[in-house]
XYZ file of C-alpha atoms in Angstrom:
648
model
C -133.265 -99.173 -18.484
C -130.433 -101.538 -19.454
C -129.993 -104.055 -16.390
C -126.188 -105.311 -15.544
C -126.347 -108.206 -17.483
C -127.479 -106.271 -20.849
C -124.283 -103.501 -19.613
C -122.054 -106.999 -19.680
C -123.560 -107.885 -23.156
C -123.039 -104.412 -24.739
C -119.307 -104.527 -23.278
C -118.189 -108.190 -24.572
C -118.378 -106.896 -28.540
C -115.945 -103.420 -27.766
C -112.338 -103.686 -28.894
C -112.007 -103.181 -25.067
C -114.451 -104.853 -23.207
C -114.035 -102.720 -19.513
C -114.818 -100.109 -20.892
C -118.133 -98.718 -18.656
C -118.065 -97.661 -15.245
C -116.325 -99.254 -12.461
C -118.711 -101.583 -11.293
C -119.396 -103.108 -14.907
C -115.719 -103.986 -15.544
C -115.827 -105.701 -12.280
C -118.368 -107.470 -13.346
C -116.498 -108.266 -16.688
C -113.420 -109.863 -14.643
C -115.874 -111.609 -12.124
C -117.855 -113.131 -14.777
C -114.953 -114.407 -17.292
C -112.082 -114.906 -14.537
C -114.826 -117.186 -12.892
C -116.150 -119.407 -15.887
C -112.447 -119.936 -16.599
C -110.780 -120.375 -13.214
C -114.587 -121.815 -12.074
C -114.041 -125.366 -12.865
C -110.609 -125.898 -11.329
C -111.790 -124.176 -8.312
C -114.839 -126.354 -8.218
C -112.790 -129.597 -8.294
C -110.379 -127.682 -5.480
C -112.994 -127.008 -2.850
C -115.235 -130.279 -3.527
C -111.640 -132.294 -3.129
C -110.911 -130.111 0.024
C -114.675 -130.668 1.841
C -113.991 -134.214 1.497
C -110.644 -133.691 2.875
C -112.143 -132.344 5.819
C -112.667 -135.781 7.219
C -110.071 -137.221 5.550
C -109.202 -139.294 8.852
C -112.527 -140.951 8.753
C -112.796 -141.634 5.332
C -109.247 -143.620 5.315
C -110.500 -145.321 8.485
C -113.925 -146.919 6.394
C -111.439 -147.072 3.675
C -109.399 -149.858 6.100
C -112.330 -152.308 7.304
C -109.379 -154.526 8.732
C -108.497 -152.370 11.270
C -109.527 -152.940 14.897
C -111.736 -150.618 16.833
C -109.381 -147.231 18.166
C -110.401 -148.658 21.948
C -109.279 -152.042 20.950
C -105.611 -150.851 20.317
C -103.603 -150.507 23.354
C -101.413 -147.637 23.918
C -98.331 -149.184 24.687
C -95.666 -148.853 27.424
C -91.986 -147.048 26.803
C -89.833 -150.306 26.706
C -92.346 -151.291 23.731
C -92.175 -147.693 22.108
C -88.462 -148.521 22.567
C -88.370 -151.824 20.953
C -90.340 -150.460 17.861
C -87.860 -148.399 16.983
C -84.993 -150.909 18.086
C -86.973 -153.001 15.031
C -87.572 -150.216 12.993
C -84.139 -149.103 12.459
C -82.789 -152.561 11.981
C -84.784 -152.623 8.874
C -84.145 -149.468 7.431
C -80.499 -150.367 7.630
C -80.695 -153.014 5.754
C -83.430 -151.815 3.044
C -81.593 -148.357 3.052
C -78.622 -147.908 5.193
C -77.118 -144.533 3.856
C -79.699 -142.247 1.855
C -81.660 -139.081 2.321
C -84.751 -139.215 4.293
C -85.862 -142.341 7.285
C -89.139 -141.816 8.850
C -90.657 -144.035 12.023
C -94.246 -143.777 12.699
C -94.645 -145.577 16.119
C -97.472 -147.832 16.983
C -100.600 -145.364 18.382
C -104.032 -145.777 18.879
C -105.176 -145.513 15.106
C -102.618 -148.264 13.835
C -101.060 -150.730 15.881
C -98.300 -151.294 13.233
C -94.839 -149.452 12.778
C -94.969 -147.229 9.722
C -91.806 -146.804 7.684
C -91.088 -144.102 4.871
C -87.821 -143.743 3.557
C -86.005 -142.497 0.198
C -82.676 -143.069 -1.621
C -82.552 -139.121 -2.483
C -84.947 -135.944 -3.213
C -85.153 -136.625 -6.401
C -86.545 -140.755 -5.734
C -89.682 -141.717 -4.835
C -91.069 -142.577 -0.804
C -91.415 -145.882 -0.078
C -92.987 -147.579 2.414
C -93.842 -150.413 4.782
C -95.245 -151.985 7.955
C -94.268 -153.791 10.472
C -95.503 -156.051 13.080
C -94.852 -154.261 16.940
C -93.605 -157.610 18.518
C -91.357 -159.269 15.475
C -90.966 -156.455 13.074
C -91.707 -158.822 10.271
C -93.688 -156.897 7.559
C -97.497 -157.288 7.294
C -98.924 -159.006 4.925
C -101.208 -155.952 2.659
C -103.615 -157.964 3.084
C -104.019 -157.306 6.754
C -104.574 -153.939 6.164
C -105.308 -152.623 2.420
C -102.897 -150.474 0.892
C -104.680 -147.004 0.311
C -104.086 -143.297 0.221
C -107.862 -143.267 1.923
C -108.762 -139.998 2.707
C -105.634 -138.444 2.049
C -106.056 -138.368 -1.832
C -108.683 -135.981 -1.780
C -106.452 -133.264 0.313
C -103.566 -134.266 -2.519
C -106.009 -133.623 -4.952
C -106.940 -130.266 -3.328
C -103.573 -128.611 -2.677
C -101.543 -130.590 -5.778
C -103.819 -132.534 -7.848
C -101.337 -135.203 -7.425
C -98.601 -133.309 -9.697
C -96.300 -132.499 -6.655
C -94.566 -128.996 -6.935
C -96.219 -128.097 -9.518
C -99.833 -128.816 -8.776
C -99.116 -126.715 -6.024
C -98.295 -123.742 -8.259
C -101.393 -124.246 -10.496
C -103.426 -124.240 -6.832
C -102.037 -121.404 -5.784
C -102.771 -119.774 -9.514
C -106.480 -120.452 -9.447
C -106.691 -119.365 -5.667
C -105.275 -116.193 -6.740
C -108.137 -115.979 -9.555
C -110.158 -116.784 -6.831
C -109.143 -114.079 -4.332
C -109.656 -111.235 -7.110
C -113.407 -113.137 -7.909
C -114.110 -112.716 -4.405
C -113.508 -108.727 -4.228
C -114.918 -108.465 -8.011
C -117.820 -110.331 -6.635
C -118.845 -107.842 -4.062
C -118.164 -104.624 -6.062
C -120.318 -106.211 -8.331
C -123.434 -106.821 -5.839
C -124.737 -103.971 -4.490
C -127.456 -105.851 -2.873
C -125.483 -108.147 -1.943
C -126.756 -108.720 1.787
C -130.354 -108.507 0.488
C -129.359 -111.444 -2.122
C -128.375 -113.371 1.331
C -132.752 -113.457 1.880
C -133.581 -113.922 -1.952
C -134.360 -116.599 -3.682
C -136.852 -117.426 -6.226
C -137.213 -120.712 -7.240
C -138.623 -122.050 -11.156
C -137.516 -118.635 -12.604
C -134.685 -119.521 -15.177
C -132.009 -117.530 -14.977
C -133.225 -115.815 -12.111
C -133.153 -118.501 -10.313
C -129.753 -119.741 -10.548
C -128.716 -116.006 -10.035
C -130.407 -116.389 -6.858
C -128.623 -120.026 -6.185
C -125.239 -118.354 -6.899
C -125.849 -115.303 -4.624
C -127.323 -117.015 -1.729
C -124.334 -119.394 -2.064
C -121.781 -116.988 -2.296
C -123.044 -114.744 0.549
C -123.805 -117.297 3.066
C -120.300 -118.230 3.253
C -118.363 -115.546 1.848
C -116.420 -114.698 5.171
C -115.395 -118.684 4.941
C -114.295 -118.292 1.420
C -111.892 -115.517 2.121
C -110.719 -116.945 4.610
C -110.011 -120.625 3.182
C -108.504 -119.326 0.156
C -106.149 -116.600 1.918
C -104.888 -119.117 4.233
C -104.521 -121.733 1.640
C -101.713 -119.283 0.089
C -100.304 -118.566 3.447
C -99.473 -122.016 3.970
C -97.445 -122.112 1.106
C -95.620 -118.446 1.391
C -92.614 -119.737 0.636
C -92.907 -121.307 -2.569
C -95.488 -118.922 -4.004
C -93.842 -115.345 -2.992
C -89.570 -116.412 -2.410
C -88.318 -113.432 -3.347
C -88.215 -111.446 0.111
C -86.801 -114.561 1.365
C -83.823 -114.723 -1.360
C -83.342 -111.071 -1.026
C -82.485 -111.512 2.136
C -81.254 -114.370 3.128
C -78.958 -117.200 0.765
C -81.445 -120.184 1.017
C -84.992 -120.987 2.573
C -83.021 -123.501 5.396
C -81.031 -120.227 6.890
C -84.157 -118.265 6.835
C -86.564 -120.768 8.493
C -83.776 -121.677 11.065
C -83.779 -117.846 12.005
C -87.337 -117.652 12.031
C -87.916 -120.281 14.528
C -84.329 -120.670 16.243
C -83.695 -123.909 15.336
C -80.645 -125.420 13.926
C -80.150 -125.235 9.939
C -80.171 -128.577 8.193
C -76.912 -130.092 7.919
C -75.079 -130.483 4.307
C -74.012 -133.827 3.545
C -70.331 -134.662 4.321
C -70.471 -137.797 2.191
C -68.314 -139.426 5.060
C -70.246 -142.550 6.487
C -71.180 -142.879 9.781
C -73.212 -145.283 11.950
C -76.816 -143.973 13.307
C -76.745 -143.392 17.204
C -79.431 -145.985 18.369
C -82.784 -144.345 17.847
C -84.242 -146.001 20.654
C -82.046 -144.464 23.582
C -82.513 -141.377 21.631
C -86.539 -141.769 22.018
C -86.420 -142.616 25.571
C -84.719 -139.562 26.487
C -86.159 -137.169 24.166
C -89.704 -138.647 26.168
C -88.153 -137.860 29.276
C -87.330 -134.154 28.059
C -90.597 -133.782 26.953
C -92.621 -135.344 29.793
C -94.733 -136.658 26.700
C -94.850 -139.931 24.768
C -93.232 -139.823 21.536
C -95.446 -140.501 18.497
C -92.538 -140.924 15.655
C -88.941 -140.145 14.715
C -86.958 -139.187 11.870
C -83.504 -139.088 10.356
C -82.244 -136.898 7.758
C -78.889 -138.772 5.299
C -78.545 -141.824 7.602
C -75.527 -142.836 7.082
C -73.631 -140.084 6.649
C -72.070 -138.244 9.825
C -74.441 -135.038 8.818
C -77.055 -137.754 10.166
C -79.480 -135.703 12.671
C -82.319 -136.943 14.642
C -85.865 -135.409 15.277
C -88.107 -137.205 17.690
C -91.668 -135.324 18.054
C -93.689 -135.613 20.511
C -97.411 -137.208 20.675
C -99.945 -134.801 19.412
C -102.738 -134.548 21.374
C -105.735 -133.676 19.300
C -108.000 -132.734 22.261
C -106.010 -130.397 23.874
C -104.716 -128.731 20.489
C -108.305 -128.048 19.540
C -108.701 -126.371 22.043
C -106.626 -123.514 20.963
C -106.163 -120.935 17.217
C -102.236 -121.510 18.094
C -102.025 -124.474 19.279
C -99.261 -125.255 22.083
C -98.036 -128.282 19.462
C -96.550 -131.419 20.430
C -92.798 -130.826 20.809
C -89.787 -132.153 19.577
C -86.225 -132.624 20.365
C -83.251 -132.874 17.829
C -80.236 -135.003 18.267
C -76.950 -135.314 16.575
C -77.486 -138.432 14.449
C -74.086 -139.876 15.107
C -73.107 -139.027 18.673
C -76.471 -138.374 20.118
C -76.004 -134.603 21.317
C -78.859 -132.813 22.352
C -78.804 -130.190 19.519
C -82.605 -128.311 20.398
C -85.334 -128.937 22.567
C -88.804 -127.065 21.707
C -91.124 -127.862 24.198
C -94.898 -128.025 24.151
C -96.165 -124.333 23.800
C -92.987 -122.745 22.708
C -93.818 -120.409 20.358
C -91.078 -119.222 18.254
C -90.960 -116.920 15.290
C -92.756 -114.033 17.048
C -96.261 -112.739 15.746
C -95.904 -113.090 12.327
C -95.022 -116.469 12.782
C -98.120 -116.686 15.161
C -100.332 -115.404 12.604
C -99.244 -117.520 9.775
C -99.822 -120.807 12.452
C -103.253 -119.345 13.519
C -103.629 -119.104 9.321
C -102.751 -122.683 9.176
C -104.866 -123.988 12.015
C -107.625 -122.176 10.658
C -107.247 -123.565 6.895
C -107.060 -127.248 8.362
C -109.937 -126.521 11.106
C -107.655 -128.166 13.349
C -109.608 -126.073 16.488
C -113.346 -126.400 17.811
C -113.681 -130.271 17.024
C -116.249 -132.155 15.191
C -118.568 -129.050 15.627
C -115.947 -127.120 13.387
C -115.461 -129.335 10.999
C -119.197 -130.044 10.223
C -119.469 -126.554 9.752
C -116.189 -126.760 7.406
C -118.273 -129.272 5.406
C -121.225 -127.361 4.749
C -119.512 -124.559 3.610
C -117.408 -126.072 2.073
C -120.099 -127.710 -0.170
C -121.951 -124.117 -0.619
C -118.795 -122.727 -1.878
C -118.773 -125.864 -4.674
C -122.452 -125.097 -5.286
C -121.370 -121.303 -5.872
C -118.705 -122.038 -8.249
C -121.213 -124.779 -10.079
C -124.154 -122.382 -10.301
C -121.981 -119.490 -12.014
C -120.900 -121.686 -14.352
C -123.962 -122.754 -15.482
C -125.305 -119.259 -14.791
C -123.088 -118.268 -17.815
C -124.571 -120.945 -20.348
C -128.142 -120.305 -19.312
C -127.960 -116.709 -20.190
C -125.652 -117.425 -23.347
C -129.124 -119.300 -24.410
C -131.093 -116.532 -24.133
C -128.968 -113.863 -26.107
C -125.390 -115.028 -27.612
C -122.540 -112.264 -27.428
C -120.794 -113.966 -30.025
C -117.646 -113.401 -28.232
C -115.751 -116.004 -30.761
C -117.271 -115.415 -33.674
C -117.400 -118.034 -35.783
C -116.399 -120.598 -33.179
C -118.842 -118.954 -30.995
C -120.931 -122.535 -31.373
C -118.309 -124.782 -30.832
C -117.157 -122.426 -27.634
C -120.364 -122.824 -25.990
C -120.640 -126.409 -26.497
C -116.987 -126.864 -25.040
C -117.997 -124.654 -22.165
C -121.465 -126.947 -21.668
C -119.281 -129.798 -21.799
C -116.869 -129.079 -19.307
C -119.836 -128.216 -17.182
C -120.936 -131.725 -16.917
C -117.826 -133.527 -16.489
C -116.083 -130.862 -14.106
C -119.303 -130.441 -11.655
C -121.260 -134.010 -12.083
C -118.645 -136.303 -13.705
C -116.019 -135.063 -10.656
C -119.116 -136.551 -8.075
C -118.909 -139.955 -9.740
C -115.151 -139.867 -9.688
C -115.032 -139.291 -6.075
C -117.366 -142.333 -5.762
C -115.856 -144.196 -7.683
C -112.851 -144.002 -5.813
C -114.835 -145.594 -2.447
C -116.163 -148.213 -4.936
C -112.833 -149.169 -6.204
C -111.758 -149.789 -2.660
C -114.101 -152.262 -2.438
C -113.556 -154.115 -5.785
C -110.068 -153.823 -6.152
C -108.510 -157.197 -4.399
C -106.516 -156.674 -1.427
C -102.851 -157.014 -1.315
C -101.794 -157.045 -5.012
C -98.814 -154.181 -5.333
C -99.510 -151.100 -6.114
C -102.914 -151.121 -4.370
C -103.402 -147.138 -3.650
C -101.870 -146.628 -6.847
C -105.258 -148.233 -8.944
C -107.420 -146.562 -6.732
C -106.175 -143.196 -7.834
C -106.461 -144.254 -11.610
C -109.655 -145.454 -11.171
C -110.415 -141.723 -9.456
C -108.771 -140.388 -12.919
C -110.212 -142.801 -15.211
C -113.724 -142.606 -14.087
C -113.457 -138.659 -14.350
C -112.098 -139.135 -18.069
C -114.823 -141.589 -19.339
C -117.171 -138.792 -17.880
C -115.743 -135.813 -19.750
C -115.913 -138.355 -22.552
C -119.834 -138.858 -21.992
C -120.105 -135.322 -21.911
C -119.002 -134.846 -24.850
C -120.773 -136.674 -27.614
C -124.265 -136.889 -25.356
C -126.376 -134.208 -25.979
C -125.819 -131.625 -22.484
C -129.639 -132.573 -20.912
C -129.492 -136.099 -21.182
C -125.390 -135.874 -20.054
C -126.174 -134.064 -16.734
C -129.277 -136.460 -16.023
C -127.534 -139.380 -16.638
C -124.157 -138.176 -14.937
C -126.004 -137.189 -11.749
C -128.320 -139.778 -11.887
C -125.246 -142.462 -11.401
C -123.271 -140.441 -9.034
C -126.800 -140.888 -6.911
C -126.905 -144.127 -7.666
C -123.324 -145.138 -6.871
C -123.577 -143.173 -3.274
C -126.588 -144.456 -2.273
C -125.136 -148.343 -3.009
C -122.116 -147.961 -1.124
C -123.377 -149.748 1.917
C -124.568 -152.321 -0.113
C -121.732 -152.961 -1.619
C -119.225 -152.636 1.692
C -121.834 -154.872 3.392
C -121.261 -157.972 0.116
C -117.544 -157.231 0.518
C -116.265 -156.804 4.139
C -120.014 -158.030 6.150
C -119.501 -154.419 7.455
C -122.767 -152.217 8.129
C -123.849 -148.999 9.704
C -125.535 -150.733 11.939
C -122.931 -152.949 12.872
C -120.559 -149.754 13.208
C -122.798 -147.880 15.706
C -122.800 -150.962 17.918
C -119.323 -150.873 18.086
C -119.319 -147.086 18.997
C -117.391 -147.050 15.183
C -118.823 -143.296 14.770
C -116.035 -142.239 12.338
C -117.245 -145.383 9.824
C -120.994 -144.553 10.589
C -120.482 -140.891 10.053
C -118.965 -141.852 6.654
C -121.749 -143.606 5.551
C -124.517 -142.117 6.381
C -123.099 -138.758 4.937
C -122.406 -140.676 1.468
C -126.393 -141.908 1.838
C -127.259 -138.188 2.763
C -125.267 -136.688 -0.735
C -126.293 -139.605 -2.644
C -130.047 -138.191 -2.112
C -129.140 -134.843 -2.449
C -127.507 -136.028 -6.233
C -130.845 -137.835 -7.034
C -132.990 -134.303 -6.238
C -130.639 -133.019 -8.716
C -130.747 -135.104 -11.046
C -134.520 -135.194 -10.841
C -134.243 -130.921 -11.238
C -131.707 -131.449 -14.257
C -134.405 -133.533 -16.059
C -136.266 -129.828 -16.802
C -133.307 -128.561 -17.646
C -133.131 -127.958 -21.926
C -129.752 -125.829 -23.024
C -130.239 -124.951 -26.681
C -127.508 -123.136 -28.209
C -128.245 -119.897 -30.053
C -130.169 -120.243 -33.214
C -127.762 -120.185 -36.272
C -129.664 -116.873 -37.214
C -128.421 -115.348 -34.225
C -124.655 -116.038 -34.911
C -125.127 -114.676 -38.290
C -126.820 -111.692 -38.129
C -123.930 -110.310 -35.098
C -120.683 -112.380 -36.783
C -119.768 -109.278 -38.655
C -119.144 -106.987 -35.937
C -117.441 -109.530 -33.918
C -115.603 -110.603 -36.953
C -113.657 -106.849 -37.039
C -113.523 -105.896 -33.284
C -112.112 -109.633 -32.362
C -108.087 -109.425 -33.069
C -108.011 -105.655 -30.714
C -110.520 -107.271 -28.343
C -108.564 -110.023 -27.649
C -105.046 -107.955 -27.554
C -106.693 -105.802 -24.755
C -107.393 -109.047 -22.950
C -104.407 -110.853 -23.319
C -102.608 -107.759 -22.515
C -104.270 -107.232 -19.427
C -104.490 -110.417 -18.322
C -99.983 -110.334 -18.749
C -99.906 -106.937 -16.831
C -101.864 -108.846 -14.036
C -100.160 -111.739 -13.684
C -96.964 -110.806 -14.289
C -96.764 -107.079 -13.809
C -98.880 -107.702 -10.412
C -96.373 -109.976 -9.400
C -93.584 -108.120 -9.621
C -95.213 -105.294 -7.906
C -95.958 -107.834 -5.020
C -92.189 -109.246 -5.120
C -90.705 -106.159 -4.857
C -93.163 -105.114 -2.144
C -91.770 -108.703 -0.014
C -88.459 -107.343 -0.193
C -88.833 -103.710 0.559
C -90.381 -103.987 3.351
C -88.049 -106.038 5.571
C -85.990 -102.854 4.999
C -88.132 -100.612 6.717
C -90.298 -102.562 9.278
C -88.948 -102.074 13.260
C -89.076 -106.053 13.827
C -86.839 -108.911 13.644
C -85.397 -109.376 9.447
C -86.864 -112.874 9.565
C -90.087 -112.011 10.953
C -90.400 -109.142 8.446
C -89.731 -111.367 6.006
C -92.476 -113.518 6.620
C -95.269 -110.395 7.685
C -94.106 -108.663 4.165
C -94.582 -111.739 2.511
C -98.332 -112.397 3.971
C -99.387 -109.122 3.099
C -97.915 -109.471 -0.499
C -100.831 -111.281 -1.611
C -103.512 -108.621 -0.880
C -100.668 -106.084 -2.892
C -101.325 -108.453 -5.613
C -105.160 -109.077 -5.272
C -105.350 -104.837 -5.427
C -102.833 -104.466 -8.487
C -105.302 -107.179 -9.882
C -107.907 -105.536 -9.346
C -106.684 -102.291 -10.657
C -105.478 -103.532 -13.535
C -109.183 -104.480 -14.802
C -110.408 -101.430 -13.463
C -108.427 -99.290 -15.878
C -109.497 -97.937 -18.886
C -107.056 -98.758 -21.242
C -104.012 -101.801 -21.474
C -101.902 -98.915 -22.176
C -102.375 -97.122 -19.085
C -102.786 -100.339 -16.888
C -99.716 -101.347 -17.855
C -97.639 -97.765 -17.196
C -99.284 -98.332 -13.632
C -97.851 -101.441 -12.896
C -94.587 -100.182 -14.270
C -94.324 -96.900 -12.746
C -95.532 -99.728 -9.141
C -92.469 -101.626 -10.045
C -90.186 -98.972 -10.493
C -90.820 -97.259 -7.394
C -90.051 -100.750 -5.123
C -86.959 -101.295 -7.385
C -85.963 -97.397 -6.480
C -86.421 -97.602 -3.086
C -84.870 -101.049 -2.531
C -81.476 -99.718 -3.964
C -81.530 -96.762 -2.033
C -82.094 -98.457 0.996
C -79.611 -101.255 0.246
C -77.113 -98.440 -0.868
C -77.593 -95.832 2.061
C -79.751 -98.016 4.749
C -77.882 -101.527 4.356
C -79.659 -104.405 3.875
């Protein structure tokens, strides 16, 4: 009896690959639409487990700063007189322009924090200043870094703004399909939870991958669902076009709020911010924690003071009761809204997309919670590292030829990107604490280098990858990354006379906690190192290639077609069915426009994940693609005859 993987082998050579039972063309798209999508998604949840602590990582990451209960919390008059300073700076850096931001002095930086831009187009810049003279501070005082923040850029953007939010959201839709494929594929798939074999082969990292995927398979739905909640707006607009003229008269709906103001291009003085903080405190019964002013300068000017978020008593909570926030008229100082703490607006859909967010940033349940973030977090890398090795180390036992006479050069890419993606990405991240470290403090464009580093240690590895042979690149590769982690302390104690020790005598737990977790992966990167040392990929004999390349030479151009043109009906056709599904059904749902809007939208992406999934399922392109037609036809039908007969 053929087992699934044989089924898989028999399939790949067909002019249409999904071409056995329902089960086996799942396990088609799960095994290609992983390998592909695996090693973005790898770098995406590695990025976001370290960006679970991303707080504590900037805090090692700035060894000048004082001790949280060192850093006193400050009276009103002094809130006051912050902002006083702040805004006397800002006019004369900036005086009329798009964006001012005030971060007030708090307990985790005892500066003022200024971010402000010309327009929307121009970059943020940035400064501090001293609480007492509003002079700026030296860098020196306190290194210029992203910290832990560039991991959680590097897991929702990749640093490439807008758009490395829509390749995110891309590979999190791959992601969301490999999930269900996944589980159609397993029918064991709770007794895989209790299975593993060790020093088996293949078997073994089959057993790695399951064990991986099912321990924290609820957590993987979950992260990457949420993760394209967050970003509803951008990913699925087209309910929100349909029905509204722009996203700022929608959102204002949705949570009662003023709209933004268009610019007059008139100027106008800024009321004082500092009367405007003392009685936006007052309406708030809260301390305020920082202020902003959209086009300062111009007499569209508003004002938005928020309110001081308290951590402990939002953790508390799925929907949290939030901080507040009061908006002024930026010219005459009107009281324009007031949302106080634990107003919720935007009914339940607007609930459930906060209770999605809160959940995707494990903002609830405290340390606890965000351990357990971590760990899974790390399984679900381990998951997406194992099935792509998974796919080499059963291409060395029997090659499908898939690319005929490129087949070779395929696998080696494939091998390659292994290496650098899963062990090269580890010494990147390390790198990045090392270049903290090394690179001197206070020359400009500190946080800037850091990042290159991050980017030019992760090139020089894909570049090691590739002209090393693939055993000796992952021993080597891992064998630094262990080496790099388990020196850190050295290394911050030769460059700042910092310590764990010293840290956990100061009650420093955040610094300690950083440490010892980069000593505790450091020795988990030398076990595997020590593993990959048995490791020996050998590509298929040249014999091999040969004696298949005819067949694959003839059934590659249709084979191909079929793909590509399922992969188009997917993507595209599947989002047009899940479009047209976000704006029919604010038509027909018995709730507020705007929270329709927002429900449709949610449940847009499962629409997609199942027209996905169908697509693959069926047995031809041809008739795949009629479906997801004949899908968008009937939303474009029904949307004109209820716009023609129901009204919009």
């Amino acid at each position: 009896m053929k087992s699934n993987a044989d089924s898989l082998t028999d399939t790949a050579t067909e002019s249409d690959p999904p071409v056995r039972g329902f089960r086996q063309r799942m396990t088609w798209l799960h095994t290609w639409g992983g390998l592909w999508a695996g090693w973005v998604l790898f770098a995406i949840f590695l990025t976001g487990t370290l960006g679970v602590f991303d707080d504590a990582i900037t805090r090692w990451m700035k060894p000048e700063r004082p001790l949280v209960a060192e850093v006193a919390p400050g009276s009103a008059e002094q809130r006051a007189q912050a902002v006083r300073l702040a805004q006397t700076y800002l006019q004369q850096a900036m005086p009329r322009g798009e964006f001012w931001s005030i971060g007030l002095p708090g307990e985790s930086d005892p500066a003022i924090r200024l971010f402000w831009r010309e327009n929307e187009d121009a970059k943020f810049q940035q400064t501090r200043l001293d609480p007492v003279t509003g002079t700026e501070l030296d860098k020196a005082v306190d290194r210029e870094t992203e910290g832990g923040h560039h991991f959680v850029h590097m897991h929702f953007e990749f640093h490439a703004g807008e758009a490395g939010i829509w390749m995110v959201g891309f590979f999190a839709m791959i992601m969301l399909v490999a999930l269900v494929s996944g589980v159609i594929t397993h029918k064991r798939i709770f007794k895989d939870f209790f299975t593993f074999r060790p020093k088996k082969g293949q078997r073994s990292w089959l057993d790695a991958h399951n064990v991986a995927s099912v321990l924290t398979l609820p957590f993987q739905f979950m992260i990457v669902y949420t993760g394209l909640a967050i970003f509803y707006s951008l990913y699925m607009p087209a309910g929100i076009f349909a029905h509204y003229p722009n996203k700022d008269t929608y959102f204002s709906q949705l949570l009662s709020r003023p709209a933004p103001r268009e610019e007059t291009h008139i100027d106008a003085q800024v009321a004082s911010l500092d009367k405007l903080l003392l009685t936006a405190e007052t309406e708030l019964g809260r301390r305020a924690s920082f202020v902003s002013v959209n086009h300062p300068g111009d007499s569209s000017a508003s004002v938005t003071v928020f309110g001081l978020f308290d951590e402990e008593e939002n953790e508390k909570y799925l929907l949290p009761p939030g901080s507040g926030n009061v908006i002024f008229d930026g010219i005459t100082g009107e009281t324009l809204d007031i949302q106080m703490s634990g107003d919720h607006r935007g009914g339940e859909a607007q609930a459930v997309q906060r209770v999605m967010g809160t959940l995707h940033f494990a903002r609830f349940g405290g340390d606890t919670i965000k351990w357990l973030y971590f760990i899974s977090g790390l399984a679900g890398a381990i998951m997406m590292a194992t099935g792509s090795i998974l796919f080499m180390v059963k291409r060395r036992q029997k090659t499908l030829n898939e690319f005929g006479s490129h087949t070779r050069r395929v696998y080696r890419l494939i091998e390659t990107l292994n290496v650098a993606v899963i062990a090269g990405l580890c010494i990147a991240c390390i790198a990045y604490l090392w270049s903290n470290r090394l690179i001197p403090v206070g020359i400009e464009d500190r946080s800037h280098w850091e990042i290159t580093t991050f980017f030019t240690v992760w090139l020089m590895a894909l570049l090691h990858a590739s002209i090393r042979p693939v055993a000796s690149a992952w021993v080597e590769q891992l064998s630094l990354a262990a080496l790099l982690c388990l020196a850190l302390p050295l290394l911050n104690w030769l460059t700042t006379g910092q310590q764990v020790l010293t840290y956990g005598l100061q009650g420093d737990w955040e610094r300690v906690g950083v440490e010892l977790t980069v000593i505790g992966l450091g020795l988990l990167l030398a076990t595997m190192a020590q593993k990959a040392r048995s490791m020996a990929p050998v590509l298929p004999p040249r014999s091999a290639v040969v004696a298949t390349q005819q067949k694959t030479i003839t059934a590659s151009v249709p084979y191909r077609n079929s793909i590509l043109m399922r992969v188009l009906a997917a993507t595209l056709g599947g989002y047009a069915v899940a479009s047209g599904l976000a704006i029919l059904l604010p038509m027909v749902l018995p709730i507020a426009r705007a929270e329709a809007v927002l429900a449709s939208t949610l449940l847009s992406f499962a629409a997609y994940t199942g027209v996905i999934i169908w697509v693959f399922s069926a047995r031809a392109p041809k008739r795949a693609w009629q479906g997801v037609f004949f899908l968008a036809i009937g939303c474009a039908l029904t949307i004109l005859f209820n716009a023609t007969f129901g009204g919009m």
